[in-house]
PDB file of C-alpha atoms in Angstrom:
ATOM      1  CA  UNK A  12     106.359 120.007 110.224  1.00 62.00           C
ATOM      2  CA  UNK A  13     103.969 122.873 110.392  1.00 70.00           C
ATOM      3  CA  UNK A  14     100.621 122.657 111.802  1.00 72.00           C
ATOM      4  CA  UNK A  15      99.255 122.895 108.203  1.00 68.00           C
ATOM      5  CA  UNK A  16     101.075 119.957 107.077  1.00 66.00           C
ATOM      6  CA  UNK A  17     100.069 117.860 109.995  1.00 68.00           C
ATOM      7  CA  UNK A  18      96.343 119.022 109.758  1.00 69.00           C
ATOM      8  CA  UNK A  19      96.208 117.802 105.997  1.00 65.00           C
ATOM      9  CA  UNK A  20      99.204 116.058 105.161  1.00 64.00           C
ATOM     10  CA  UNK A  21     102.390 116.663 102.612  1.00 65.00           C
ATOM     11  CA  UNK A  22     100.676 118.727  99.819  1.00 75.00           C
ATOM     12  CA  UNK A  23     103.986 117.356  97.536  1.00 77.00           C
ATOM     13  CA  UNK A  24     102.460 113.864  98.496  1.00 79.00           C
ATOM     14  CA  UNK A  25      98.752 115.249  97.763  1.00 82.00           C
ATOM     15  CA  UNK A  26     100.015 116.911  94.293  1.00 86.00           C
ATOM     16  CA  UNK A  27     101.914 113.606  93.203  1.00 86.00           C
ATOM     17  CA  UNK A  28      98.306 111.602  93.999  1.00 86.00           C
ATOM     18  CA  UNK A  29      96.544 114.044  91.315  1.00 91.00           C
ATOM     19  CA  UNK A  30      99.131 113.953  88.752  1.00 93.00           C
ATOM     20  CA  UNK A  31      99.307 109.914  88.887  1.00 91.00           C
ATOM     21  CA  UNK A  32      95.321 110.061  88.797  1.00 94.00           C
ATOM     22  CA  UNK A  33      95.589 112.649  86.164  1.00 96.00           C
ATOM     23  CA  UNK A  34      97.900 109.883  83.612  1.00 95.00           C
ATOM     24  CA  UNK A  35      95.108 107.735  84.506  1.00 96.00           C
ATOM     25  CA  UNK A  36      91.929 109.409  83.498  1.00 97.00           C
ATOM     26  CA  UNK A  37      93.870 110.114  79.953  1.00 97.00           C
ATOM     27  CA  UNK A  38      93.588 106.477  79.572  1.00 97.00           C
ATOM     28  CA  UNK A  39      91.371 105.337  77.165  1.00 96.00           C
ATOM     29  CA  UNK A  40      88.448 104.468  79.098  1.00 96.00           C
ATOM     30  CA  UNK A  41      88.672 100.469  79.113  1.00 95.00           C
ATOM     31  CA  UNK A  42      91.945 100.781  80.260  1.00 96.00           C
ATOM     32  CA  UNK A  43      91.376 103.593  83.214  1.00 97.00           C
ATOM     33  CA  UNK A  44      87.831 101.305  83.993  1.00 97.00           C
ATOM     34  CA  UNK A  45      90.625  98.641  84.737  1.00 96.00           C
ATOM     35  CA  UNK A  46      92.854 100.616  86.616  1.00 96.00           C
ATOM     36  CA  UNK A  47      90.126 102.022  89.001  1.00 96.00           C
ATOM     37  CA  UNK A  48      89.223  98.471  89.708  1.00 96.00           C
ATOM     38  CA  UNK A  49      92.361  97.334  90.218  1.00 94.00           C
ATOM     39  CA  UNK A  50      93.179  99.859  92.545  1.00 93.00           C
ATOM     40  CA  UNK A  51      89.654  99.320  94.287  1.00 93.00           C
ATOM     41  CA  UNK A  52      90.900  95.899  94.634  1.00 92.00           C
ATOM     42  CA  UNK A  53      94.208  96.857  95.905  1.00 89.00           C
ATOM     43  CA  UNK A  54      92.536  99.018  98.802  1.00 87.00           C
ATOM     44  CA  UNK A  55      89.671  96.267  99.561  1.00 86.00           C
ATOM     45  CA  UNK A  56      92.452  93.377 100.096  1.00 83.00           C
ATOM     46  CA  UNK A  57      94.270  95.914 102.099  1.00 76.00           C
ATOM     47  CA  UNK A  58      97.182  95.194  99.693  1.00 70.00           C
ATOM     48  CA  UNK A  59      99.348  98.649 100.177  1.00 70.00           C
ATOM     49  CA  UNK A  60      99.477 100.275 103.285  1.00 68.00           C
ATOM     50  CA  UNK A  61     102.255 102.838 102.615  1.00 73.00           C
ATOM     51  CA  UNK A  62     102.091 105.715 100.564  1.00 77.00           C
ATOM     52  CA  UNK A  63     105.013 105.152  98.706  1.00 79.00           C
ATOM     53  CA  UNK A  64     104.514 101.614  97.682  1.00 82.00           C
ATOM     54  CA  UNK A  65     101.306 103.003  96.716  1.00 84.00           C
ATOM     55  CA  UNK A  66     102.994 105.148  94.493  1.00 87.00           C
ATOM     56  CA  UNK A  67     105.066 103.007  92.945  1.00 87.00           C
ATOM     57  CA  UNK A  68     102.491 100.132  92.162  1.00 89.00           C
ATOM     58  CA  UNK A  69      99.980 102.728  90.877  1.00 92.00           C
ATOM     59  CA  UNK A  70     102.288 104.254  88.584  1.00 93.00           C
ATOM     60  CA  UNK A  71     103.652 101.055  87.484  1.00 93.00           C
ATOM     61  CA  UNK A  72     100.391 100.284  86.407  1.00 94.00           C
ATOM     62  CA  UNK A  73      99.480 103.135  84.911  1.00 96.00           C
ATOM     63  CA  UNK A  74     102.470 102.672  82.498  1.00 96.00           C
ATOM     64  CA  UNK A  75     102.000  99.130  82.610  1.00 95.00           C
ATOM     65  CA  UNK A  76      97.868 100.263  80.476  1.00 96.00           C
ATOM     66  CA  UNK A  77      99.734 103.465  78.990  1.00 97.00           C
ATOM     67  CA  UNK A  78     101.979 100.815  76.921  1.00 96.00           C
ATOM     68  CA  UNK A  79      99.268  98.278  75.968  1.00 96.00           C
ATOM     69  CA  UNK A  80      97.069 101.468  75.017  1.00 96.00           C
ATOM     70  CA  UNK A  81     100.051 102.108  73.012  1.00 96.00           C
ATOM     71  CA  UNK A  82     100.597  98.865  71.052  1.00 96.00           C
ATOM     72  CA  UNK A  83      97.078  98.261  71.135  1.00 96.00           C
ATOM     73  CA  UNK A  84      97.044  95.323  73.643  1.00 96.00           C
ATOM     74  CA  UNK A  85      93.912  94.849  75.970  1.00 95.00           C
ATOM     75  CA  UNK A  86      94.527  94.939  79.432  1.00 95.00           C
ATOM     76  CA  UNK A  87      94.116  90.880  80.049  1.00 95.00           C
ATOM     77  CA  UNK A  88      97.206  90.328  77.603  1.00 95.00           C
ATOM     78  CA  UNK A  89      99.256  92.893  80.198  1.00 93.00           C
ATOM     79  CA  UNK A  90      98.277  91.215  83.283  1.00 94.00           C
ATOM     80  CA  UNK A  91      96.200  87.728  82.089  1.00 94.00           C
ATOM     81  CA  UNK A  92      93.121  86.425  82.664  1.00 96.00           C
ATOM     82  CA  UNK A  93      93.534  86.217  86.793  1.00 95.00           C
ATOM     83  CA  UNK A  94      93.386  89.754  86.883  1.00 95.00           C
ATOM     84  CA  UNK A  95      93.466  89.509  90.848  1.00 93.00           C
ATOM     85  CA  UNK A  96      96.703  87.426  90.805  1.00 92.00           C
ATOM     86  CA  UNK A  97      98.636  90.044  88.840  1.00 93.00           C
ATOM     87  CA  UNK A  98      97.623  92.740  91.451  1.00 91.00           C
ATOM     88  CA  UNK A  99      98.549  90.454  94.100  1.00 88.00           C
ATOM     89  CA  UNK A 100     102.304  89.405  92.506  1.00 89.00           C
ATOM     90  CA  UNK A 101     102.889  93.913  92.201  1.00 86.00           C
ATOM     91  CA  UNK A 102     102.036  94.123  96.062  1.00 84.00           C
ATOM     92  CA  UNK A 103     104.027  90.448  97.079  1.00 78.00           C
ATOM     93  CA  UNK A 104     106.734  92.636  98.648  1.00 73.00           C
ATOM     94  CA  UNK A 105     104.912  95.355  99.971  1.00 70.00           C
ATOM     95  CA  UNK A 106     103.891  95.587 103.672  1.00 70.00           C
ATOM     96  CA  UNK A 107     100.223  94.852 103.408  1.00 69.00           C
ATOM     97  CA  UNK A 108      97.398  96.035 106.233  1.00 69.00           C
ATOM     98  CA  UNK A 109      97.656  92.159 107.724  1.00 73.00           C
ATOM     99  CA  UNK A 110     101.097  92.457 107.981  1.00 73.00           C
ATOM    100  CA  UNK A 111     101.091  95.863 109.654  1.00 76.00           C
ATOM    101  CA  UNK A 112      98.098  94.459 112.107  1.00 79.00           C
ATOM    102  CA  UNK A 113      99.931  91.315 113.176  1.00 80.00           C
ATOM    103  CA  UNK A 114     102.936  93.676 113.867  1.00 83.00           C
ATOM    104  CA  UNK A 115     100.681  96.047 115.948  1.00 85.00           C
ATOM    105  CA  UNK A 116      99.335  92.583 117.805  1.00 88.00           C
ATOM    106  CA  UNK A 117     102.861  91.163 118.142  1.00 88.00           C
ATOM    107  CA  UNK A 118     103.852  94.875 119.413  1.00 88.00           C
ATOM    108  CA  UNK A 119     100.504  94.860 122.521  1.00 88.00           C
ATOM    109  CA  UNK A 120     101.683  91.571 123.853  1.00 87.00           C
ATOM    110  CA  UNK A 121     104.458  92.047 126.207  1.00 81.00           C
TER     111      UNK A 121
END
């Protein structure tokens, strides 16, 4: 890893980020409105912590509102009314912040 990369990360990682944020904005705007607070939500609940299961929920959700743009669905037929409960079933397997601070807890303790 060069001293570049460490300074300001994987610019691969940085370039995937403004692609998937890219599919987003062409959303039509209810649908990226959604998306931004879902994924405001996601970050306040501390539901991802990694970047790649970042990845992968974002982009599932951005085709997730890409195909009910598409067949002309609002967004609460894609995910229901508990809007909050959807985001919490994509991230159910994912190693959230609580999980990665009761590991760092667990690790103090000797």
């Amino acid at each position: 890893m060069s001293i570049i990369e460490k300074i300001f990360g994987d610019f691969s990682e940085k370039k995937a980020w403004r692609e998937m944020e890219k599919r987003a904005k062409a959303l039509p705007e209810d649908y990226f409105h959604a998306y931004k607070a879902m994924q405001k939500y996601l970050w306040d609940t501390g539901g991802v912590v990694d970047w790649q299961e970042s990845k992968f929920v974002f982009n599932h959700m951005i085709e997730l509102l890409e195909e009910a743009a598409a067949g002309g669905k609002r967004v609460k037929e894609v995910t229901g009314n508990d809007v909050a409960a959807f985001c919490d079933d994509l991230v159910i397997d994912a190693k959230s912040w609580v999980d990665k601070q009761r590991q760092k807890l667990n690790d103090a303790i000797k």
